[in-house]
Coordinates of C-alpha atoms in Angstrom, one line a residue:
M1 CA 82.8 -42.8 81.4
S2 CA 84.8 -45.8 82.7
G3 CA 86.2 -48.7 80.8
A4 CA 85.2 -52.4 81.2
K5 CA 87.2 -55.2 82.6
L6 CA 87.6 -57.5 79.6
T7 CA 86.5 -61.1 79.8
W8 CA 86.2 -64.0 77.4
K9 CA 83.0 -62.6 76.1
D10 CA 84.9 -59.6 74.8
D11 CA 87.4 -61.9 73.1
L12 CA 84.4 -63.5 71.5
V13 CA 82.9 -60.2 70.3
A14 CA 86.3 -59.2 68.9
A15 CA 86.7 -62.5 67.1
L16 CA 83.2 -62.2 65.6
L17 CA 83.9 -58.6 64.5
A18 CA 87.1 -59.7 62.8
G19 CA 85.3 -62.6 61.1
L20 CA 82.5 -60.5 59.9
V21 CA 84.9 -57.9 58.5
M22 CA 86.8 -60.6 56.6
V23 CA 83.6 -62.3 55.3
L24 CA 82.3 -58.9 54.0
L25 CA 85.6 -58.0 52.4
V26 CA 86.0 -61.4 50.7
A27 CA 82.4 -61.3 49.5
T28 CA 82.9 -57.9 47.8
V29 CA 86.5 -58.2 46.6
G30 CA 85.4 -59.6 43.2
D31 CA 83.7 -56.4 42.2
L32 CA 86.9 -54.4 42.7
G33 CA 89.5 -53.8 40.0
Y34 CA 93.2 -53.9 40.8
A35 CA 95.0 -50.7 41.7
R36 CA 98.3 -49.7 40.1
D37 CA 100.3 -50.3 43.3
E38 CA 98.8 -53.8 43.6
G39 CA 100.2 -54.7 40.2
F40 CA 103.7 -53.8 41.4
Y41 CA 103.2 -55.8 44.6
F42 CA 101.9 -58.8 42.7
H43 CA 105.2 -58.8 40.8
A44 CA 107.2 -58.5 44.0
A45 CA 105.2 -61.2 45.8
D46 CA 105.7 -63.6 42.9
S47 CA 109.5 -63.1 43.2
Y48 CA 109.3 -63.6 47.0
R49 CA 107.1 -66.7 46.5
R50 CA 109.8 -68.3 44.3
W51 CA 112.3 -67.7 47.1
F52 CA 110.0 -69.3 49.7
E53 CA 109.5 -72.3 47.3
L54 CA 113.3 -72.6 47.2
L55 CA 113.5 -72.2 51.0
F56 CA 111.1 -75.1 51.5
A57 CA 112.9 -77.3 49.0
N58 CA 116.5 -76.4 49.6
P59 CA 117.2 -74.1 52.5
R60 CA 120.9 -74.0 52.0
A61 CA 120.5 -72.7 48.4
A62 CA 117.8 -70.2 49.5
F63 CA 120.2 -68.6 52.0
E64 CA 122.9 -68.0 49.3
P65 CA 123.4 -64.3 48.9
K66 CA 122.8 -64.5 45.2
A67 CA 119.4 -66.2 45.7
I68 CA 118.3 -63.7 48.4
D69 CA 119.4 -60.6 46.4
S70 CA 117.8 -61.9 43.2
A71 CA 114.4 -62.5 44.8
W72 CA 114.3 -59.6 47.3
R73 CA 115.7 -56.9 45.1
V74 CA 112.3 -56.5 43.6
N75 CA 110.4 -53.5 45.1
S76 CA 113.1 -53.1 47.8
E77 CA 112.0 -49.5 48.3
H78 CA 109.3 -51.0 50.6
P79 CA 109.8 -53.4 53.5
G80 CA 109.2 -57.1 53.0
L81 CA 106.7 -58.3 55.6
I82 CA 103.4 -57.7 53.9
K83 CA 104.6 -58.7 50.5
S84 CA 105.9 -61.9 52.1
L85 CA 102.4 -62.5 53.4
F86 CA 101.0 -61.9 49.9
A87 CA 103.5 -64.5 48.6
L88 CA 102.8 -67.1 51.3
S89 CA 99.0 -66.6 50.9
N90 CA 99.2 -67.2 47.2
L91 CA 101.5 -70.2 47.6
L92 CA 99.6 -71.9 50.4
L93 CA 96.0 -70.7 50.2
Q94 CA 95.7 -70.6 46.4
K95 CA 98.3 -72.8 44.7
K96 CA 98.2 -75.6 47.3
W97 CA 94.7 -75.5 48.9
H98 CA 92.8 -73.6 46.1
L99 CA 90.7 -71.7 48.7
F100 CA 89.7 -68.7 46.5
A101 CA 87.8 -68.5 43.2
M102 CA 90.1 -65.8 41.9
E103 CA 93.9 -65.8 42.3
G104 CA 94.0 -62.1 43.0
T105 CA 92.1 -62.7 46.2
S106 CA 94.9 -64.8 47.6
Y107 CA 97.3 -61.8 47.3
R108 CA 94.7 -59.6 48.9
F109 CA 93.7 -61.9 51.8
P110 CA 96.6 -60.9 54.2
A111 CA 95.5 -57.3 54.1
I112 CA 91.8 -58.4 54.5
F113 CA 92.9 -60.5 57.6
L114 CA 94.7 -57.5 59.1
A115 CA 91.7 -55.3 58.5
G116 CA 89.6 -57.6 60.5
A117 CA 92.3 -57.7 63.2
G118 CA 92.4 -53.9 63.3
V119 CA 88.7 -53.6 63.8
A120 CA 88.8 -56.2 66.5
L121 CA 91.6 -54.4 68.3
V122 CA 89.7 -51.1 68.1
Y123 CA 86.8 -52.8 69.9
R124 CA 89.0 -54.2 72.6
W125 CA 90.8 -50.9 73.3
G126 CA 87.6 -48.9 73.2
A127 CA 85.8 -51.3 75.5
E128 CA 88.8 -51.5 77.9
A129 CA 89.2 -47.7 78.1
R130 CA 85.7 -46.3 77.6
G131 CA 83.2 -49.2 77.9
R132 CA 81.7 -51.8 75.6
I133 CA 79.2 -49.5 73.8
A134 CA 82.1 -47.1 72.9
G135 CA 84.3 -50.0 71.8
L136 CA 81.6 -51.5 69.6
F137 CA 80.7 -48.2 68.0
A138 CA 84.3 -47.4 67.3
A139 CA 85.0 -50.7 65.6
I140 CA 82.0 -50.4 63.3
A141 CA 82.6 -46.7 62.7
L142 CA 86.2 -47.5 61.5
F143 CA 85.0 -50.2 59.1
C144 CA 82.3 -48.0 57.8
M145 CA 84.6 -45.3 56.6
P146 CA 84.4 -45.7 52.8
R147 CA 88.1 -45.0 52.1
F148 CA 89.1 -47.5 54.8
F149 CA 86.6 -50.0 53.5
Y150 CA 88.0 -49.6 50.0
N151 CA 91.7 -49.9 51.0
A152 CA 90.9 -52.9 53.2
H153 CA 90.4 -55.0 50.1
L154 CA 93.7 -54.2 48.5
A155 CA 97.0 -56.1 48.3
C156 CA 98.7 -52.9 49.6
F157 CA 100.3 -51.7 52.8
D158 CA 97.9 -49.0 53.9
V159 CA 95.4 -50.9 56.0
P160 CA 98.1 -53.3 57.3
I161 CA 100.1 -50.3 58.7
V162 CA 96.9 -49.0 60.3
T163 CA 96.6 -52.3 62.2
M164 CA 100.4 -52.5 63.0
F165 CA 100.4 -48.8 64.2
L166 CA 97.4 -49.5 66.3
L167 CA 98.9 -52.6 67.8
A168 CA 102.1 -51.0 68.7
T169 CA 100.4 -48.0 70.3
Y170 CA 98.1 -50.3 72.2
C171 CA 100.9 -52.4 73.6
F172 CA 102.9 -49.3 74.6
W173 CA 99.7 -47.9 76.3
K174 CA 99.4 -51.2 78.2
A175 CA 103.1 -51.1 79.2
M176 CA 102.7 -47.6 80.6
R177 CA 99.4 -48.5 82.3
E178 CA 100.3 -51.8 83.8
G179 CA 104.1 -52.2 83.8
G180 CA 105.5 -55.7 84.0
R181 CA 107.5 -57.5 81.3
R182 CA 104.9 -58.8 78.9
W183 CA 103.6 -55.5 77.5
P184 CA 107.0 -53.9 76.9
I185 CA 108.1 -56.9 75.0
A186 CA 104.9 -56.9 73.1
A187 CA 105.4 -53.2 72.3
G188 CA 108.9 -54.0 70.9
L189 CA 107.7 -56.9 68.8
A190 CA 104.7 -54.8 67.4
F191 CA 107.0 -51.9 66.6
G192 CA 109.2 -54.3 64.6
L193 CA 106.2 -55.6 62.6
A194 CA 105.2 -52.0 61.9
L195 CA 108.7 -51.1 60.8
D196 CA 108.7 -54.0 58.4
T197 CA 105.3 -52.9 57.1
K198 CA 105.5 -49.2 56.0
H199 CA 107.5 -46.1 56.8
N200 CA 104.6 -44.6 58.8
A201 CA 106.1 -46.6 61.6
W202 CA 108.8 -44.0 61.9
F203 CA 106.3 -41.8 63.7
L204 CA 105.9 -44.3 66.6
P205 CA 109.2 -43.5 68.5
I206 CA 108.3 -39.8 68.4
L207 CA 104.8 -40.5 69.8
A208 CA 106.1 -42.9 72.5
V209 CA 108.9 -40.7 73.7
T210 CA 106.8 -37.6 73.8
F211 CA 104.0 -39.3 75.6
A212 CA 106.4 -40.7 78.2
L213 CA 107.9 -37.3 78.8
L214 CA 104.4 -35.8 79.3
C215 CA 103.5 -38.5 81.8
L216 CA 106.7 -37.7 83.7
V217 CA 105.8 -34.0 83.7
R218 CA 102.3 -34.9 84.9
D219 CA 103.7 -36.8 87.8
R220 CA 106.0 -34.0 88.8
L221 CA 103.2 -31.5 88.8
T222 CA 100.7 -33.8 90.6
G223 CA 102.9 -35.7 93.0
G224 CA 102.6 -38.9 91.1
D225 CA 105.1 -41.8 91.2
T226 CA 107.7 -40.4 88.9
K227 CA 110.1 -43.4 89.4
E228 CA 107.5 -45.9 88.5
T229 CA 106.5 -44.0 85.4
L230 CA 110.1 -43.7 84.4
R231 CA 110.7 -47.4 84.9
R232 CA 107.7 -48.3 82.8
A233 CA 108.7 -45.9 80.0
M234 CA 112.3 -47.1 79.9
A235 CA 111.2 -50.7 79.8
A236 CA 108.8 -50.1 76.9
L237 CA 111.1 -47.7 75.0
G238 CA 114.1 -50.0 75.5
A239 CA 112.2 -53.0 74.1
M240 CA 111.1 -51.0 71.1
A241 CA 114.7 -49.8 70.5
V242 CA 116.1 -53.3 70.7
L243 CA 113.4 -55.6 69.5
G244 CA 111.9 -53.4 66.8
P245 CA 115.0 -53.3 64.6
L246 CA 115.7 -56.9 65.2
V247 CA 112.3 -58.0 64.1
M248 CA 112.5 -55.9 61.0
Y249 CA 116.0 -57.3 60.2
A250 CA 114.9 -60.9 60.7
L251 CA 111.8 -60.6 58.5
W252 CA 113.3 -58.6 55.6
P253 CA 116.0 -60.7 53.9
W254 CA 117.0 -57.9 51.5
I255 CA 118.8 -56.1 54.4
W256 CA 120.7 -59.1 55.7
R257 CA 123.6 -58.0 53.5
D258 CA 124.9 -54.4 53.1
T259 CA 122.4 -53.5 55.9
F260 CA 123.1 -49.9 56.4
A261 CA 123.6 -49.0 52.8
R262 CA 120.3 -50.7 51.9
L263 CA 118.4 -49.1 54.8
G264 CA 119.8 -45.8 53.7
A265 CA 118.5 -46.3 50.2
Y266 CA 115.1 -47.2 51.6
A267 CA 115.0 -44.1 53.8
S268 CA 116.2 -41.9 51.0
F269 CA 113.5 -43.2 48.7
H270 CA 110.8 -42.0 51.0
L271 CA 112.5 -38.9 52.4
N272 CA 113.0 -37.7 48.8
H273 CA 109.9 -39.2 47.2
E274 CA 109.0 -38.1 43.8
Y275 CA 105.9 -35.9 43.3
Y276 CA 102.8 -37.3 41.6
N277 CA 99.7 -35.3 40.5
M278 CA 96.7 -34.8 42.7
E279 CA 93.7 -32.4 42.0
F280 CA 92.5 -30.2 44.9
F281 CA 89.8 -27.6 44.4
G282 CA 90.3 -27.6 40.6
R283 CA 94.1 -27.3 40.6
T284 CA 96.5 -30.2 40.1
Y285 CA 99.5 -30.1 42.4
W286 CA 102.6 -31.9 41.5
T287 CA 105.4 -29.8 43.0
P288 CA 105.7 -28.0 46.3
P289 CA 104.3 -26.0 48.0
M290 CA 101.4 -28.4 48.6
P291 CA 98.2 -27.1 50.1
R292 CA 98.2 -27.2 53.9
L293 CA 94.5 -27.8 54.1
Y294 CA 94.6 -30.9 51.9
A295 CA 94.5 -33.5 54.8
P296 CA 91.8 -31.8 57.0
V297 CA 89.6 -31.0 54.0
M298 CA 89.9 -34.5 52.5
T299 CA 89.1 -36.0 55.9
A300 CA 86.0 -33.9 56.2
A301 CA 85.0 -34.7 52.6
T302 CA 85.4 -38.5 52.9
V303 CA 84.9 -39.6 56.5
P304 CA 81.1 -39.9 57.3
T305 CA 80.0 -36.6 58.9
V306 CA 78.1 -38.4 61.7
T307 CA 81.4 -40.1 62.7
L308 CA 83.3 -36.8 62.7
A309 CA 80.5 -35.1 64.7
L310 CA 80.7 -37.8 67.3
F311 CA 84.5 -37.5 67.3
A312 CA 84.1 -33.8 68.2
L313 CA 81.5 -34.7 70.8
G314 CA 83.8 -37.4 72.2
L315 CA 86.7 -34.9 72.4
G316 CA 84.4 -32.5 74.3
V317 CA 83.1 -35.1 76.7
R318 CA 86.6 -36.3 77.5
A319 CA 87.9 -32.7 77.8
R320 CA 85.2 -32.0 80.3
A321 CA 86.0 -35.2 82.2
R322 CA 89.6 -34.2 82.5
I323 CA 88.8 -30.7 83.7
Q324 CA 86.5 -32.1 86.3
A325 CA 89.2 -34.5 87.5
F326 CA 91.6 -31.7 87.7
L327 CA 89.2 -29.5 89.8
R328 CA 88.6 -32.5 92.1
A329 CA 92.3 -33.0 92.6
R330 CA 92.8 -29.3 93.3
A331 CA 90.0 -29.6 95.9
G332 CA 91.9 -32.5 97.6
K333 CA 89.4 -35.1 96.7
I334 CA 90.9 -38.5 95.7
T335 CA 90.1 -39.6 92.2
R336 CA 91.0 -42.7 90.3
R337 CA 93.7 -42.0 87.8
D338 CA 93.4 -42.8 84.1
G339 CA 96.6 -44.9 84.2
G340 CA 98.0 -44.2 80.8
E341 CA 96.3 -40.8 80.2
T342 CA 94.4 -42.4 77.4
D343 CA 92.7 -39.3 76.0
L344 CA 96.1 -37.5 75.5
F345 CA 97.6 -40.5 73.9
W346 CA 94.8 -41.0 71.4
L347 CA 94.9 -37.3 70.6
M348 CA 98.7 -37.3 70.1
A349 CA 98.4 -40.4 67.8
I350 CA 96.0 -38.4 65.6
G351 CA 98.2 -35.3 65.7
I352 CA 101.4 -37.1 64.7
S353 CA 99.6 -39.0 61.9
Y354 CA 98.5 -35.7 60.4
G355 CA 101.6 -33.8 61.2
A356 CA 103.7 -34.5 58.1
W357 CA 100.7 -33.7 55.8
V358 CA 100.4 -30.1 56.8
L359 CA 103.9 -29.4 55.7
P360 CA 104.2 -27.6 52.3
K361 CA 106.8 -30.1 50.9
T362 CA 105.1 -33.4 51.7
P363 CA 103.8 -35.1 48.6
I364 CA 100.0 -35.6 48.6
F365 CA 99.7 -38.0 45.8
G366 CA 98.1 -40.8 47.7
G367 CA 94.9 -39.2 49.0
T368 CA 93.7 -40.2 52.5
K369 CA 95.7 -43.4 52.8
H370 CA 98.8 -41.5 54.0
W371 CA 97.2 -40.5 57.4
M372 CA 94.8 -43.4 57.7
Q373 CA 96.5 -44.7 60.8
A374 CA 94.8 -41.8 62.6
Y375 CA 91.3 -43.1 61.8
P376 CA 91.1 -45.8 64.5
F377 CA 91.7 -43.1 67.1
I378 CA 89.1 -40.8 65.5
A379 CA 86.8 -43.8 65.7
L380 CA 87.7 -44.3 69.4
F381 CA 86.8 -40.8 70.3
A382 CA 83.6 -41.1 68.2
G383 CA 82.8 -44.2 70.2
A384 CA 83.2 -42.2 73.4
G385 CA 80.9 -39.6 72.1
A386 CA 78.3 -42.2 71.0
S387 CA 78.5 -43.9 74.4
W388 CA 77.9 -40.6 76.2
L389 CA 75.0 -39.8 73.9
V390 CA 73.4 -43.2 74.6
S391 CA 73.7 -42.8 78.4
V392 CA 72.3 -39.2 78.3
A393 CA 69.3 -40.3 76.1
R394 CA 68.5 -43.1 78.5
V395 CA 68.6 -40.8 81.5
E396 CA 66.3 -38.2 79.7
L397 CA 63.9 -40.9 78.7
R398 CA 63.5 -42.1 82.3
K399 CA 62.4 -38.6 83.2
L400 CA 59.4 -38.7 81.0
S401 CA 56.0 -39.3 82.6
A402 CA 54.8 -42.3 80.6
A403 CA 55.5 -45.5 82.3
T404 CA 56.0 -47.4 79.1
I405 CA 58.7 -44.9 78.0
R406 CA 60.5 -45.3 81.4
R407 CA 60.5 -49.0 81.0
F408 CA 61.8 -48.7 77.5
A409 CA 64.7 -46.5 78.7
R410 CA 65.7 -49.1 81.4
G411 CA 66.0 -51.9 78.8
P412 CA 68.5 -52.3 76.1
A413 CA 66.1 -51.3 73.3
A414 CA 66.7 -47.6 73.7
A415 CA 70.5 -47.9 73.6
M416 CA 70.3 -50.3 70.6
G417 CA 67.9 -47.9 68.8
L418 CA 70.1 -44.9 69.2
F419 CA 73.2 -46.9 68.5
A420 CA 71.7 -48.2 65.2
A421 CA 70.5 -44.7 64.2
L422 CA 74.0 -43.2 64.7
L423 CA 75.5 -45.9 62.5
A424 CA 72.9 -45.9 59.8
A425 CA 74.5 -43.1 57.7
P426 CA 78.1 -44.5 57.8
I427 CA 76.8 -48.0 56.9
A428 CA 74.7 -46.7 54.0
E429 CA 77.5 -44.4 52.7
T430 CA 80.0 -47.2 52.8
A431 CA 77.7 -49.7 51.1
A432 CA 76.9 -47.2 48.3
S433 CA 80.5 -46.4 47.7
H434 CA 81.5 -49.9 46.5
P435 CA 83.3 -50.5 44.2
W436 CA 84.1 -46.8 43.6
G437 CA 85.8 -46.1 47.0
L438 CA 88.2 -43.4 45.8
S439 CA 85.4 -41.6 44.0
N440 CA 83.2 -41.5 47.1
Y441 CA 82.6 -38.2 49.0
V442 CA 80.2 -37.5 51.8
P443 CA 77.0 -35.4 51.5
L444 CA 78.7 -32.6 53.3
V445 CA 80.4 -31.7 50.0
G446 CA 77.6 -32.9 47.8
G447 CA 78.7 -36.5 47.3
A448 CA 80.6 -37.6 44.2
K449 CA 78.8 -35.0 42.1
G450 CA 79.5 -32.1 44.5
A451 CA 83.2 -33.2 44.9
A452 CA 83.6 -33.2 41.1
T453 CA 82.1 -29.7 40.9
L454 CA 84.4 -28.5 43.6
G455 CA 87.4 -29.9 41.8
L456 CA 88.3 -32.7 44.1
N457 CA 90.1 -35.7 42.7
R458 CA 87.6 -38.2 41.2
S459 CA 89.9 -41.2 41.3
F460 CA 93.4 -42.5 40.8
W461 CA 95.4 -45.8 40.6
G462 CA 93.5 -47.1 37.5
Y463 CA 91.5 -49.6 39.5
T464 CA 88.2 -48.7 37.9
T465 CA 89.0 -50.9 34.9
G466 CA 87.4 -53.6 37.0
A467 CA 84.1 -51.8 36.6
V468 CA 84.1 -52.0 32.8
V469 CA 85.2 -55.6 32.2
D470 CA 81.6 -56.6 31.3
Y471 CA 81.6 -54.1 28.5
L472 CA 85.0 -55.1 27.2
N473 CA 84.1 -58.8 27.3
R474 CA 80.9 -58.1 25.3
E475 CA 82.2 -55.6 22.8
V476 CA 85.9 -56.2 22.1
P477 CA 86.2 -58.6 19.1
K478 CA 88.3 -61.7 19.3
S479 CA 92.0 -60.8 19.8
G480 CA 91.0 -57.1 19.9
T481 CA 93.2 -54.5 21.5
V482 CA 92.6 -52.1 24.4
Y483 CA 94.7 -49.2 25.5
I484 CA 94.8 -49.7 29.3
H485 CA 95.8 -46.2 30.2
D486 CA 96.4 -45.9 34.0
T487 CA 96.0 -49.6 34.7
A488 CA 99.3 -51.3 35.7
W489 CA 100.2 -54.2 33.4
P490 CA 100.3 -56.8 36.3
S491 CA 96.9 -55.5 37.4
W492 CA 95.5 -56.0 33.8
E493 CA 97.0 -59.5 33.7
M494 CA 95.5 -60.4 37.1
L495 CA 92.0 -59.5 35.7
Q496 CA 92.6 -62.1 33.0
K497 CA 94.1 -64.7 35.4
D498 CA 91.0 -64.3 37.5
G499 CA 88.8 -65.0 34.5
R500 CA 87.1 -61.6 34.9
L501 CA 88.5 -60.4 31.5
R502 CA 88.8 -62.5 28.4
K503 CA 92.3 -63.7 27.9
D504 CA 92.3 -63.0 24.1
I505 CA 91.8 -59.3 24.7
R506 CA 95.2 -57.7 24.2
G507 CA 96.3 -54.7 26.2
V508 CA 98.5 -52.1 24.5
G509 CA 100.4 -49.1 25.6
A510 CA 99.4 -46.5 23.0
V511 CA 96.0 -45.1 22.0
H512 CA 96.7 -45.3 18.3
E513 CA 97.6 -49.0 18.5
A514 CA 94.2 -50.0 20.0
D515 CA 90.7 -50.6 18.9
F516 CA 89.4 -49.4 22.3
A517 CA 90.9 -46.9 24.7
L518 CA 90.3 -46.6 28.5
Y519 CA 90.3 -43.2 30.1
H520 CA 90.5 -43.0 33.9
H521 CA 89.6 -39.4 34.6
E522 CA 92.2 -37.2 36.3
Q523 CA 92.7 -33.5 35.5
H524 CA 96.3 -33.9 34.5
M525 CA 95.5 -36.9 32.2
Q526 CA 93.1 -35.1 29.9
G527 CA 95.8 -35.2 27.2
Q528 CA 95.1 -39.0 27.0
E529 CA 91.5 -38.3 26.2
Y530 CA 92.5 -35.8 23.4
Q531 CA 94.7 -38.5 21.9
A532 CA 91.7 -40.8 21.7
W533 CA 89.6 -38.0 20.0
V534 CA 92.3 -37.6 17.3
A535 CA 93.0 -41.3 16.8
Y536 CA 89.4 -42.4 16.7
G537 CA 87.8 -39.4 15.0
T538 CA 85.2 -38.9 17.7
V539 CA 84.7 -37.0 21.0
Q540 CA 81.8 -39.3 22.0
P541 CA 82.7 -42.1 24.5
A542 CA 81.2 -45.5 23.7
H543 CA 80.7 -46.3 27.3
V544 CA 80.8 -44.3 30.6
A545 CA 80.8 -45.7 34.2
G546 CA 81.0 -43.9 37.5
L547 CA 79.5 -43.3 40.9
H548 CA 76.0 -41.7 41.4
G549 CA 76.0 -40.2 37.9
T550 CA 79.5 -38.8 38.1
P551 CA 81.7 -40.1 35.2
V552 CA 84.9 -41.7 36.4
I553 CA 86.0 -44.0 33.6
W554 CA 85.0 -44.1 30.0
I555 CA 85.9 -46.0 26.9
Y556 CA 86.5 -44.7 23.4
R557 CA 86.0 -47.0 20.4
R558 CA 87.6 -46.8 17.0
K559 CA 85.1 -46.2 14.2
G560 CA 84.1 -49.4 12.5
R561 CA 84.9 -51.5 15.6

């Protein structure tokens, strides 16, 4: 299974995929409530926006230490690049050009753009390494993972780091494969962007160094050009070591002063992260030891089973290809090398993305988003499996006696039919999951109902408030009060800025102060529901909403209201 030499047509396909992804995400973003973390990032982006406004009006004043620290101190436990993009998008696309119907979409658009870029890059890498069918399937399979689709809407860092991680690994792969100056420099710049996006980028040097060492070992064992491999590795690693930190420093004004102290505080925040609650098989974990099976089980329970089956098939196909290449080499036959040992690199990228989450002390509060940078590589192997399956099906069809079937197999219809059939379930699952992305589970575990029965977390982040705004707008009296529970205050306010929620409805922070009380179901939050029973004198919710008959959020109403 060989790759394709990319042309302008592939650039066009990649651009169309990116555009389609962005159109679909923007079209569906209005159905989705705002997650807790988004509320914090709205606040940070507003602070950064005011600094950019000062920068455009009075650069000298903007570069004063007091002005920088005042603006960039907000949410300094996370790097600044993506929040800067949120700020600039809101400033330019919304406040200046008024491109979006809802202000919240302007904050979300940079992540939406990067989701499209990530899908496009998966196509290019898959097509280049394993052929166009593999690349196209991988790109669509990534987008049609319900958790990826959900997170791709959000003004958060999780999908942006997927794209930045993918970009950095692709550039490093190209540098090891082709050499030269361009790709090492690109790898260094991409690593810097990843560093200034999220701490998942810390895994990249480990991946790159380990892969380079393995390539050197391979050359020593097979008589390869060790000097050339070393030269390419040193160029790429050197560029990452130099350019990466420089890019991060240049794009994060918070670390322009007291650099090492502030970087130390940033690292300490994540290395000693507080523990939040997460339910797994009926038990809520909030202190170590964390369950080692959490990451693999949640992957199997949330990624479409067809995609995982094709991922396993792709691994098998590529393993067989490597064994055959090894046997031919042993026999003295000349074979074309795989250049950058693509299969190994993809597999290592998956392994290092999951590595931290099988340790018993790693917090698991964020669900699948923590290892999501592995999903493009899972999709790439799935693309390889799908491409092999299509080729085998066409060969077998040609063996049949009926002339019409043989003609059908020679044309594109057979490939397109099987291709569509393999994608049908992931597309259907993803479409049906919206806007309940974090409540969605695959049929392998019985869907949302089966997952609830098994005791898997139904939801978190308080974003499902967006699913009950119609009820609140209809039922809450003028200037009525609502206990907003797990919804962050800036997220609640953004619903009102967008016009999705009446502005006279007042959010409050205690059940007993409100006429209505939201309850976002999580096992450890059941005490909030008990408070509503006592305060309102009823155990009967006035309204229940959820996915496929599984309650996720419900509303209690004070008697007489």
